[in-house]
PDB file of C-alpha atoms in Angstrom:
ATOM      1  CA  MET P   1     -25.569 -16.940 -35.600  1.00 44.00           C
ATOM      2  CA  GLU P   2     -23.276 -14.866 -37.784  1.00 45.00           C
ATOM      3  CA  SER P   3     -22.972 -12.225 -35.039  1.00 43.00           C
ATOM      4  CA  SER P   4     -21.500 -14.648 -32.476  1.00 42.00           C
ATOM      5  CA  PRO P   5     -17.855 -14.296 -33.606  1.00 44.00           C
ATOM      6  CA  GLU P   6     -18.167 -10.524 -33.415  1.00 42.00           C
ATOM      7  CA  LEU P   7     -19.628 -10.699 -29.932  1.00 40.00           C
ATOM      8  CA  SER P   8     -16.831 -12.991 -28.779  1.00 40.00           C
ATOM      9  CA  GLN P   9     -14.232 -10.646 -30.224  1.00 45.00           C
ATOM     10  CA  ASP P  10     -15.757  -7.650 -28.458  1.00 45.00           C
ATOM     11  CA  ALA P  11     -16.043  -9.395 -25.093  1.00 41.00           C
ATOM     12  CA  PRO P  12     -13.365  -8.201 -22.704  1.00 45.00           C
ATOM     13  CA  ARG P  13     -10.796 -10.841 -21.872  1.00 44.00           C
ATOM     14  CA  GLU P  14      -8.204 -10.459 -19.170  1.00 45.00           C
ATOM     15  CA  PRO P  15      -5.002 -12.533 -19.094  1.00 44.00           C
ATOM     16  CA  ILE P  16      -4.634 -14.850 -16.124  1.00 38.00           C
ATOM     17  CA  LEU P  17      -1.483 -13.121 -14.934  1.00 50.00           C
ATOM     18  CA  THR P  18      -1.011  -9.440 -15.615  1.00 77.00           C
ATOM     19  CA  LEU P  19       1.272  -6.941 -13.939  1.00 86.00           C
ATOM     20  CA  PRO P  20       0.899  -3.177 -14.293  1.00 91.00           C
ATOM     21  CA  GLY P  21       3.775  -1.514 -16.110  1.00 92.00           C
ATOM     22  CA  ALA P  22       5.020   0.375 -13.061  1.00 95.00           C
ATOM     23  CA  LEU P  23       5.394  -2.778 -10.994  1.00 96.00           C
ATOM     24  CA  THR P  24       7.010  -4.649 -13.874  1.00 95.00           C
ATOM     25  CA  ALA P  25       9.541  -1.822 -14.277  1.00 96.00           C
ATOM     26  CA  TYR P  26      10.255  -1.828 -10.533  1.00 97.00           C
ATOM     27  CA  VAL P  27      10.842  -5.597 -10.402  1.00 96.00           C
ATOM     28  CA  LEU P  28      13.058  -5.446 -13.492  1.00 96.00           C
ATOM     29  CA  LEU P  29      15.045  -2.624 -11.880  1.00 97.00           C
ATOM     30  CA  LEU P  30      15.621  -4.765  -8.778  1.00 97.00           C
ATOM     31  CA  ALA P  31      16.712  -7.686 -10.961  1.00 96.00           C
ATOM     32  CA  VAL P  32      19.117  -5.609 -13.051  1.00 97.00           C
ATOM     33  CA  ILE P  33      20.655  -3.986  -9.970  1.00 96.00           C
ATOM     34  CA  HIS P  34      21.139  -7.419  -8.422  1.00 96.00           C
ATOM     35  CA  LEU P  35      23.522  -8.247 -11.253  1.00 95.00           C
ATOM     36  CA  ARG P  36      26.058  -6.300  -9.161  1.00 94.00           C
ATOM     37  CA  VAL P  37      26.866  -9.649  -7.523  1.00 92.00           C
ATOM     38  CA  LEU P  38      28.771 -10.453 -10.716  1.00 93.00           C
ATOM     39  CA  LEU P  39      31.204  -7.609 -10.033  1.00 92.00           C
ATOM     40  CA  PRO P  40      34.623  -8.291  -8.489  1.00 95.00           C
ATOM     41  CA  PRO P  41      34.231  -8.721  -4.692  1.00 92.00           C
ATOM     42  CA  GLU P  42      35.922  -5.458  -3.758  1.00 93.00           C
ATOM     43  CA  LEU P  43      33.725  -3.445  -6.160  1.00 94.00           C
ATOM     44  CA  GLU P  44      30.591  -5.293  -5.095  1.00 93.00           C
ATOM     45  CA  ASN P  45      31.365  -4.553  -1.434  1.00 92.00           C
ATOM     46  CA  TRP P  46      31.965  -0.891  -2.255  1.00 94.00           C
ATOM     47  CA  THR P  47      28.570  -0.734  -3.975  1.00 95.00           C
ATOM     48  CA  VAL P  48      26.810  -2.064  -0.875  1.00 94.00           C
ATOM     49  CA  ASP P  49      28.706   0.341   1.393  1.00 93.00           C
ATOM     50  CA  ALA P  50      28.044   3.332  -0.865  1.00 94.00           C
ATOM     51  CA  PHE P  51      24.349   2.691  -1.528  1.00 96.00           C
ATOM     52  CA  GLY P  52      23.302   0.645   1.497  1.00 95.00           C
ATOM     53  CA  PHE P  53      21.933   2.362   4.594  1.00 95.00           C
ATOM     54  CA  ILE P  54      24.588   2.607   7.337  1.00 92.00           C
ATOM     55  CA  PRO P  55      23.425   4.263  10.590  1.00 91.00           C
ATOM     56  CA  LYS P  56      27.007   4.912  11.667  1.00 89.00           C
ATOM     57  CA  ARG P  57      27.308   7.229   8.668  1.00 89.00           C
ATOM     58  CA  TYR P  58      25.235   9.792  10.588  1.00 87.00           C
ATOM     59  CA  ASP P  59      27.203   9.580  13.846  1.00 80.00           C
ATOM     60  CA  SER P  60      28.439  13.126  14.521  1.00 72.00           C
ATOM     61  CA  THR P  61      30.950  11.884  17.119  1.00 70.00           C
ATOM     62  CA  LEU P  62      33.104  10.232  14.475  1.00 57.00           C
ATOM     63  CA  LEU P  63      36.277  12.030  13.479  1.00 53.00           C
ATOM     64  CA  ALA P  64      37.620  11.806   9.928  1.00 57.00           C
ATOM     65  CA  VAL P  65      35.915   8.494   9.104  1.00 68.00           C
ATOM     66  CA  ALA P  66      35.472   8.181   5.362  1.00 76.00           C
ATOM     67  CA  PHE P  67      32.468   6.083   4.361  1.00 82.00           C
ATOM     68  CA  PRO P  68      32.057   5.112   0.681  1.00 87.00           C
ATOM     69  CA  GLY P  69      29.774   7.524  -1.146  1.00 86.00           C
ATOM     70  CA  GLY P  70      30.794  10.558   0.877  1.00 84.00           C
ATOM     71  CA  ALA P  71      28.262  13.198   1.905  1.00 86.00           C
ATOM     72  CA  GLY P  72      25.915  12.322  -0.954  1.00 90.00           C
ATOM     73  CA  ALA P  73      25.346   8.850   0.444  1.00 91.00           C
ATOM     74  CA  LYS P  74      23.792  10.413   3.542  1.00 92.00           C
ATOM     75  CA  ILE P  75      20.941  11.481   1.269  1.00 94.00           C
ATOM     76  CA  TRP P  76      20.562   8.895  -1.457  1.00 96.00           C
ATOM     77  CA  SER P  77      21.068   5.846   0.785  1.00 95.00           C
ATOM     78  CA  PHE P  78      17.694   6.553   2.456  1.00 97.00           C
ATOM     79  CA  VAL P  79      16.216   5.150  -0.775  1.00 97.00           C
ATOM     80  CA  THR P  80      18.959   3.301  -2.674  1.00 97.00           C
ATOM     81  CA  TYR P  81      19.401   0.674   0.045  1.00 96.00           C
ATOM     82  CA  SER P  82      15.941  -0.620  -0.869  1.00 96.00           C
ATOM     83  CA  LEU P  83      17.108  -1.500  -4.384  1.00 96.00           C
ATOM     84  CA  LEU P  84      19.903  -3.817  -3.172  1.00 95.00           C
ATOM     85  CA  HIS P  85      19.483  -7.404  -1.979  1.00 94.00           C
ATOM     86  CA  ALA P  86      21.810  -9.842  -0.277  1.00 90.00           C
ATOM     87  CA  ASN P  87      21.080 -12.814  -2.530  1.00 91.00           C
ATOM     88  CA  LEU P  88      18.462 -14.330  -4.833  1.00 93.00           C
ATOM     89  CA  SER P  89      16.379 -15.736  -1.984  1.00 91.00           C
ATOM     90  CA  HIS P  90      16.235 -12.278  -0.359  1.00 90.00           C
ATOM     91  CA  LEU P  91      15.194 -10.704  -3.666  1.00 94.00           C
ATOM     92  CA  GLY P  92      12.712 -13.459  -4.470  1.00 93.00           C
ATOM     93  CA  PHE P  93      11.045 -13.268  -1.051  1.00 90.00           C
ATOM     94  CA  ASN P  94      10.474  -9.517  -1.379  1.00 93.00           C
ATOM     95  CA  VAL P  95       9.186  -9.776  -4.948  1.00 95.00           C
ATOM     96  CA  LEU P  96       6.847 -12.620  -3.973  1.00 93.00           C
ATOM     97  CA  TRP P  97       5.179 -10.465  -1.300  1.00 90.00           C
ATOM     98  CA  LEU P  98       5.212  -7.397  -3.533  1.00 94.00           C
ATOM     99  CA  LEU P  99       3.336  -8.944  -6.459  1.00 92.00           C
ATOM    100  CA  PRO P 100      -0.240  -9.076  -5.076  1.00 88.00           C
ATOM    101  CA  PHE P 101      -0.174  -5.906  -2.976  1.00 92.00           C
ATOM    102  CA  GLY P 102       2.147  -3.884  -5.215  1.00 93.00           C
ATOM    103  CA  SER P 103       0.145  -4.821  -8.286  1.00 92.00           C
ATOM    104  CA  ALA P 104      -3.081  -3.440  -6.804  1.00 92.00           C
ATOM    105  CA  LEU P 105      -1.323  -0.322  -5.581  1.00 94.00           C
ATOM    106  CA  ALA P 106       0.443   0.355  -8.908  1.00 95.00           C
ATOM    107  CA  ARG P 107      -2.862   0.056 -10.759  1.00 93.00           C
ATOM    108  CA  ARG P 108      -4.489   2.464  -8.313  1.00 94.00           C
ATOM    109  CA  PHE P 109      -1.690   5.048  -8.050  1.00 95.00           C
ATOM    110  CA  GLY P 110      -0.227   5.056 -11.545  1.00 94.00           C
ATOM    111  CA  ALA P 111       3.508   5.008 -12.212  1.00 96.00           C
ATOM    112  CA  LEU P 112       4.647   8.347 -10.751  1.00 96.00           C
ATOM    113  CA  ARG P 113       2.682   8.033  -7.519  1.00 97.00           C
ATOM    114  CA  PHE P 114       3.736   4.395  -7.158  1.00 97.00           C
ATOM    115  CA  PHE P 115       7.459   5.138  -7.511  1.00 98.00           C
ATOM    116  CA  ALA P 116       7.201   8.105  -5.155  1.00 97.00           C
ATOM    117  CA  PHE P 117       5.344   5.961  -2.635  1.00 98.00           C
ATOM    118  CA  MET P 118       8.030   3.268  -2.773  1.00 98.00           C
ATOM    119  CA  ALA P 119      10.713   5.906  -2.153  1.00 98.00           C
ATOM    120  CA  VAL P 120       8.848   7.491   0.762  1.00 98.00           C
ATOM    121  CA  THR P 121       8.194   4.175   2.508  1.00 97.00           C
ATOM    122  CA  ALA P 122      11.821   3.156   1.956  1.00 97.00           C
ATOM    123  CA  ALA P 123      12.946   6.397   3.618  1.00 97.00           C
ATOM    124  CA  ALA P 124      10.547   5.796   6.513  1.00 97.00           C
ATOM    125  CA  GLY P 125      12.012   2.332   6.992  1.00 96.00           C
ATOM    126  CA  ALA P 126      15.546   3.743   6.965  1.00 96.00           C
ATOM    127  CA  LEU P 127      14.578   6.366   9.545  1.00 96.00           C
ATOM    128  CA  ALA P 128      13.116   3.692  11.841  1.00 95.00           C
ATOM    129  CA  HIS P 129      16.310   1.646  11.455  1.00 94.00           C
ATOM    130  CA  LEU P 130      18.453   4.697  12.206  1.00 94.00           C
ATOM    131  CA  VAL P 131      16.546   5.482  15.395  1.00 93.00           C
ATOM    132  CA  THR P 132      16.837   1.908  16.657  1.00 90.00           C
ATOM    133  CA  HIS P 133      20.379   1.159  15.414  1.00 88.00           C
ATOM    134  CA  GLU P 134      22.127   4.455  15.991  1.00 84.00           C
ATOM    135  CA  HIS P 135      25.692   3.093  15.987  1.00 82.00           C
ATOM    136  CA  ALA P 136      25.314   0.150  13.595  1.00 86.00           C
ATOM    137  CA  VAL P 137      28.093  -0.240  11.028  1.00 88.00           C
ATOM    138  CA  ALA P 138      26.568  -3.053   8.965  1.00 88.00           C
ATOM    139  CA  PRO P 139      24.720  -1.788   5.854  1.00 92.00           C
ATOM    140  CA  MET P 140      20.979  -2.421   5.695  1.00 93.00           C
ATOM    141  CA  ILE P 141      19.728  -3.459   2.259  1.00 94.00           C
ATOM    142  CA  GLY P 142      16.479  -4.766   0.806  1.00 94.00           C
ATOM    143  CA  ALA P 143      13.054  -3.590  -0.325  1.00 94.00           C
ATOM    144  CA  SER P 144      11.210  -5.018   2.690  1.00 93.00           C
ATOM    145  CA  ALA P 145      10.272  -1.620   4.148  1.00 95.00           C
ATOM    146  CA  SER P 146       8.693  -0.551   0.855  1.00 96.00           C
ATOM    147  CA  VAL P 147       6.994  -3.931   0.450  1.00 95.00           C
ATOM    148  CA  SER P 148       5.601  -3.532   3.971  1.00 95.00           C
ATOM    149  CA  GLY P 149       4.387  -0.073   2.984  1.00 96.00           C
ATOM    150  CA  THR P 150       2.505  -1.445  -0.032  1.00 96.00           C
ATOM    151  CA  MET P 151       0.846  -4.066   2.165  1.00 94.00           C
ATOM    152  CA  ALA P 152      -0.260  -1.412   4.661  1.00 95.00           C
ATOM    153  CA  ALA P 153      -1.563   0.908   1.951  1.00 95.00           C
ATOM    154  CA  ALA P 154      -3.376  -1.882   0.128  1.00 93.00           C
ATOM    155  CA  ILE P 155      -5.361  -2.976   3.177  1.00 92.00           C
ATOM    156  CA  ARG P 156      -6.987   0.473   3.182  1.00 92.00           C
ATOM    157  CA  PHE P 157      -9.065  -0.789   0.221  1.00 91.00           C
ATOM    158  CA  ALA P 158      -8.261  -4.505  -0.192  1.00 88.00           C
ATOM    159  CA  PHE P 159     -11.261  -5.779   1.821  1.00 86.00           C
ATOM    160  CA  VAL P 160     -13.812  -3.298   0.491  1.00 85.00           C
ATOM    161  CA  ARG P 161     -16.604  -4.821  -1.585  1.00 82.00           C
ATOM    162  CA  GLY P 162     -15.332  -5.499  -5.098  1.00 78.00           C
ATOM    163  CA  SER P 163     -11.630  -5.163  -4.242  1.00 79.00           C
ATOM    164  CA  PHE P 164      -8.946  -7.805  -4.687  1.00 73.00           C
ATOM    165  CA  LEU P 165      -9.252  -9.460  -1.244  1.00 71.00           C
ATOM    166  CA  SER P 166     -13.046  -9.344  -1.077  1.00 65.00           C
ATOM    167  CA  PHE P 167     -15.326 -12.221  -2.024  1.00 56.00           C
ATOM    168  CA  SER P 168     -16.943 -10.380  -4.937  1.00 58.00           C
ATOM    169  CA  ARG P 169     -14.061  -8.763  -6.757  1.00 57.00           C
ATOM    170  CA  GLY P 170     -14.278  -7.469 -10.293  1.00 58.00           C
ATOM    171  CA  ASP P 171     -11.501  -7.321 -12.881  1.00 70.00           C
ATOM    172  CA  ALA P 172      -8.061  -6.200 -11.707  1.00 77.00           C
ATOM    173  CA  ASP P 173      -8.363  -2.537 -12.674  1.00 76.00           C
ATOM    174  CA  VAL P 174     -11.821  -2.117 -11.160  1.00 78.00           C
ATOM    175  CA  ALA P 175     -10.824  -4.024  -8.014  1.00 78.00           C
ATOM    176  CA  ALA P 176      -7.828  -1.731  -7.529  1.00 81.00           C
ATOM    177  CA  ARG P 177      -9.886   1.458  -7.731  1.00 81.00           C
ATOM    178  CA  VAL P 178     -12.708   0.911  -5.272  1.00 86.00           C
ATOM    179  CA  PRO P 179     -13.124   3.768  -2.772  1.00 88.00           C
ATOM    180  CA  ALA P 180     -10.797   3.284   0.203  1.00 89.00           C
ATOM    181  CA  LEU P 181     -11.623   3.314   3.890  1.00 87.00           C
ATOM    182  CA  SER P 182     -10.576   6.273   5.977  1.00 90.00           C
ATOM    183  CA  LEU P 183      -7.809   5.498   8.441  1.00 92.00           C
ATOM    184  CA  MET P 184     -10.183   5.509  11.398  1.00 92.00           C
ATOM    185  CA  ARG P 185     -12.713   3.249   9.676  1.00 91.00           C
ATOM    186  CA  ALA P 186      -9.926   0.913   8.583  1.00 90.00           C
ATOM    187  CA  LEU P 187      -8.721   0.604  12.165  1.00 91.00           C
ATOM    188  CA  ARG P 188     -12.240  -0.386  13.229  1.00 91.00           C
ATOM    189  CA  ASN P 189     -12.567  -2.999  10.495  1.00 90.00           C
ATOM    190  CA  THR P 190     -12.256  -6.568  11.810  1.00 91.00           C
ATOM    191  CA  ARG P 191     -10.445  -7.915   8.726  1.00 91.00           C
ATOM    192  CA  VAL P 192      -7.981  -5.066   8.716  1.00 92.00           C
ATOM    193  CA  LEU P 193      -7.367  -5.559  12.439  1.00 93.00           C
ATOM    194  CA  GLY P 194      -6.841  -9.277  11.879  1.00 92.00           C
ATOM    195  CA  PHE P 195      -4.330  -8.552   9.129  1.00 91.00           C
ATOM    196  CA  LEU P 196      -2.526  -6.060  11.374  1.00 92.00           C
ATOM    197  CA  ALA P 197      -2.370  -8.564  14.237  1.00 92.00           C
ATOM    198  CA  VAL P 198      -0.826 -11.267  12.050  1.00 90.00           C
ATOM    199  CA  TRP P 199       1.611  -8.893  10.368  1.00 88.00           C
ATOM    200  CA  PHE P 200       2.872  -7.333  13.593  1.00 86.00           C
ATOM    201  CA  GLY P 201       2.978 -10.754  15.255  1.00 84.00           C
ATOM    202  CA  VAL P 202       5.270 -12.125  12.564  1.00 81.00           C
ATOM    203  CA  ASN P 203       7.581  -9.137  12.828  1.00 78.00           C
ATOM    204  CA  ILE P 204       7.698  -9.363  16.618  1.00 77.00           C
ATOM    205  CA  ILE P 205       8.707 -13.015  16.278  1.00 74.00           C
ATOM    206  CA  PHE P 206      11.472 -11.956  13.896  1.00 65.00           C
ATOM    207  CA  GLY P 207      12.649  -9.386  16.415  1.00 62.00           C
ATOM    208  CA  ILE P 208      12.504 -11.521  19.560  1.00 58.00           C
ATOM    209  CA  GLY P 209      13.965 -14.592  17.903  1.00 48.00           C
ATOM    210  CA  SER P 210      16.636 -12.693  15.956  1.00 43.00           C
ATOM    211  CA  ILE P 211      15.684 -14.820  12.968  1.00 42.00           C
ATOM    212  CA  SER P 212      18.119 -14.733  10.062  1.00 41.00           C
ATOM    213  CA  ILE P 213      17.439 -15.040   6.365  1.00 43.00           C
ATOM    214  CA  GLY P 214      19.411 -16.084   3.334  1.00 42.00           C
ATOM    215  CA  ALA P 215      22.608 -18.039   2.976  1.00 40.00           C
ATOM    216  CA  ASP P 216      24.645 -15.259   4.532  1.00 49.00           C
ATOM    217  CA  GLY P 217      22.637 -15.317   7.769  1.00 47.00           C
ATOM    218  CA  ALA P 218      21.710 -11.639   7.543  1.00 56.00           C
ATOM    219  CA  SER P 219      19.289 -10.686  10.311  1.00 63.00           C
ATOM    220  CA  VAL P 220      15.880  -9.234   9.505  1.00 69.00           C
ATOM    221  CA  ALA P 221      15.646  -5.457   9.974  1.00 78.00           C
ATOM    222  CA  TRP P 222      12.149  -5.720  11.429  1.00 84.00           C
ATOM    223  CA  GLN P 223      12.133  -2.141  12.751  1.00 88.00           C
ATOM    224  CA  ALA P 224      12.503  -0.914   9.163  1.00 92.00           C
ATOM    225  CA  HIS P 225       9.546  -3.108   8.187  1.00 93.00           C
ATOM    226  CA  ILE P 226       7.418  -1.418  10.837  1.00 93.00           C
ATOM    227  CA  GLY P 227       8.597   2.043   9.758  1.00 95.00           C
ATOM    228  CA  GLY P 228       7.642   1.360   6.146  1.00 96.00           C
ATOM    229  CA  PHE P 229       4.349  -0.242   7.155  1.00 95.00           C
ATOM    230  CA  PHE P 230       3.348   2.648   9.400  1.00 95.00           C
ATOM    231  CA  ALA P 231       4.211   5.181   6.675  1.00 97.00           C
ATOM    232  CA  GLY P 232       2.213   3.264   4.086  1.00 96.00           C
ATOM    233  CA  LEU P 233      -0.817   3.024   6.340  1.00 95.00           C
ATOM    234  CA  VAL P 234      -0.826   6.682   7.401  1.00 95.00           C
ATOM    235  CA  LEU P 235       0.372   8.367   4.203  1.00 96.00           C
ATOM    236  CA  PHE P 236      -1.793   6.355   1.801  1.00 96.00           C
ATOM    237  CA  SER P 237      -4.348   9.164   1.454  1.00 93.00           C
ATOM    238  CA  LEU P 238      -1.665  11.617   0.262  1.00 95.00           C
ATOM    239  CA  PHE P 239      -1.008   9.413  -2.779  1.00 96.00           C
ATOM    240  CA  ASP P 240      -4.473   8.010  -3.438  1.00 94.00           C
ATOM    241  CA  PRO P 241      -6.102   9.546  -6.551  1.00 93.00           C
ATOM    242  CA  VAL P 242      -9.435   7.778  -5.988  1.00 89.00           C
ATOM    243  CA  PRO P 243     -11.928  10.029  -4.152  1.00 84.00           C
ATOM    244  CA  ARG P 244     -13.769   8.647  -1.145  1.00 74.00           C
ATOM    245  CA  PRO P 245     -17.491   9.413  -1.285  1.00 67.00           C
ATOM    246  CA  ALA P 246     -19.175  10.756   1.826  1.00 64.00           C
ATOM    247  CA  VAL P 247     -20.895   7.923   3.653  1.00 55.00           C
ATOM    248  CA  ARG P 248     -23.781   8.394   6.036  1.00 50.00           C
ATOM    249  CA  ALA P 249     -23.299   6.970   9.509  1.00 43.00           C
ATOM    250  CA  ALA P 250     -26.235   4.625   9.026  1.00 40.00           C
ATOM    251  CA  ASP P 251     -24.633   3.137   5.906  1.00 42.00           C
ATOM    252  CA  ALA P 252     -21.052   2.950   7.133  1.00 43.00           C
ATOM    253  CA  SER P 253     -21.149  -0.623   8.371  1.00 43.00           C
ATOM    254  CA  SER P 254     -22.616  -1.915   5.118  1.00 42.00           C
ATOM    255  CA  THR P 255     -19.907  -0.533   2.817  1.00 43.00           C
ATOM    256  CA  ASP P 256     -16.735  -1.419   4.722  1.00 48.00           C
ATOM    257  CA  VAL P 257     -16.344  -5.110   3.971  1.00 44.00           C
ATOM    258  CA  VAL P 258     -17.953  -7.547   1.608  1.00 38.00           C
ATOM    259  CA  GLU P 259     -20.438 -10.029   3.117  1.00 31.00           C
TER     260      GLU P 259
END
């Protein structure tokens, strides 16, 4: 009986809510940057124009038009726009969706890979917005493209046996590091396909209905969401440090999805 306290002390215990350090740092960064709304209006507007993504900035037909941020903004705004948000509801909505998928991805990738992944998916979202809004003057802001990228990347392993969306998951760290599906196997997986159908359906509704968000009525940049999502889905393997074991064809169907 005397050994019971020692056994209870040695037993692993996991807090109910835990966030990996990389995701915590990213969310705190978004929150601190959002304090820009406390700046005087003219300075706050300059910040959005200098660090938001403005497609018109890349229009070669313009003559002597000075956009805030100068030539440097043509480079950094591909990423910095994703760190700005229109209001608290915009920020809160993105963080809410980021927590489950971003948490699993940050645990799997580690800090450096996670931050690089967020930057790459943000740039992919900006590129998709540029292609579809070539002459737009309004700045695009928000982390939605990167959040979409984390969702796409996470579904490459989320439904695998033992992962965080399976029915037999382990602890958070183990669940985040199960071997992922290849892209082709993921696209044949019924749960992944169901997730894709719902996600693209919601974004198509946003696009067709021109749905607005937030108190300012800012429209949803759904093309950027798709750009970030596509990049996350396709480029996941370039960032993933967890090796995928070779699976025999006869065993493939039994290892894709739990139950």
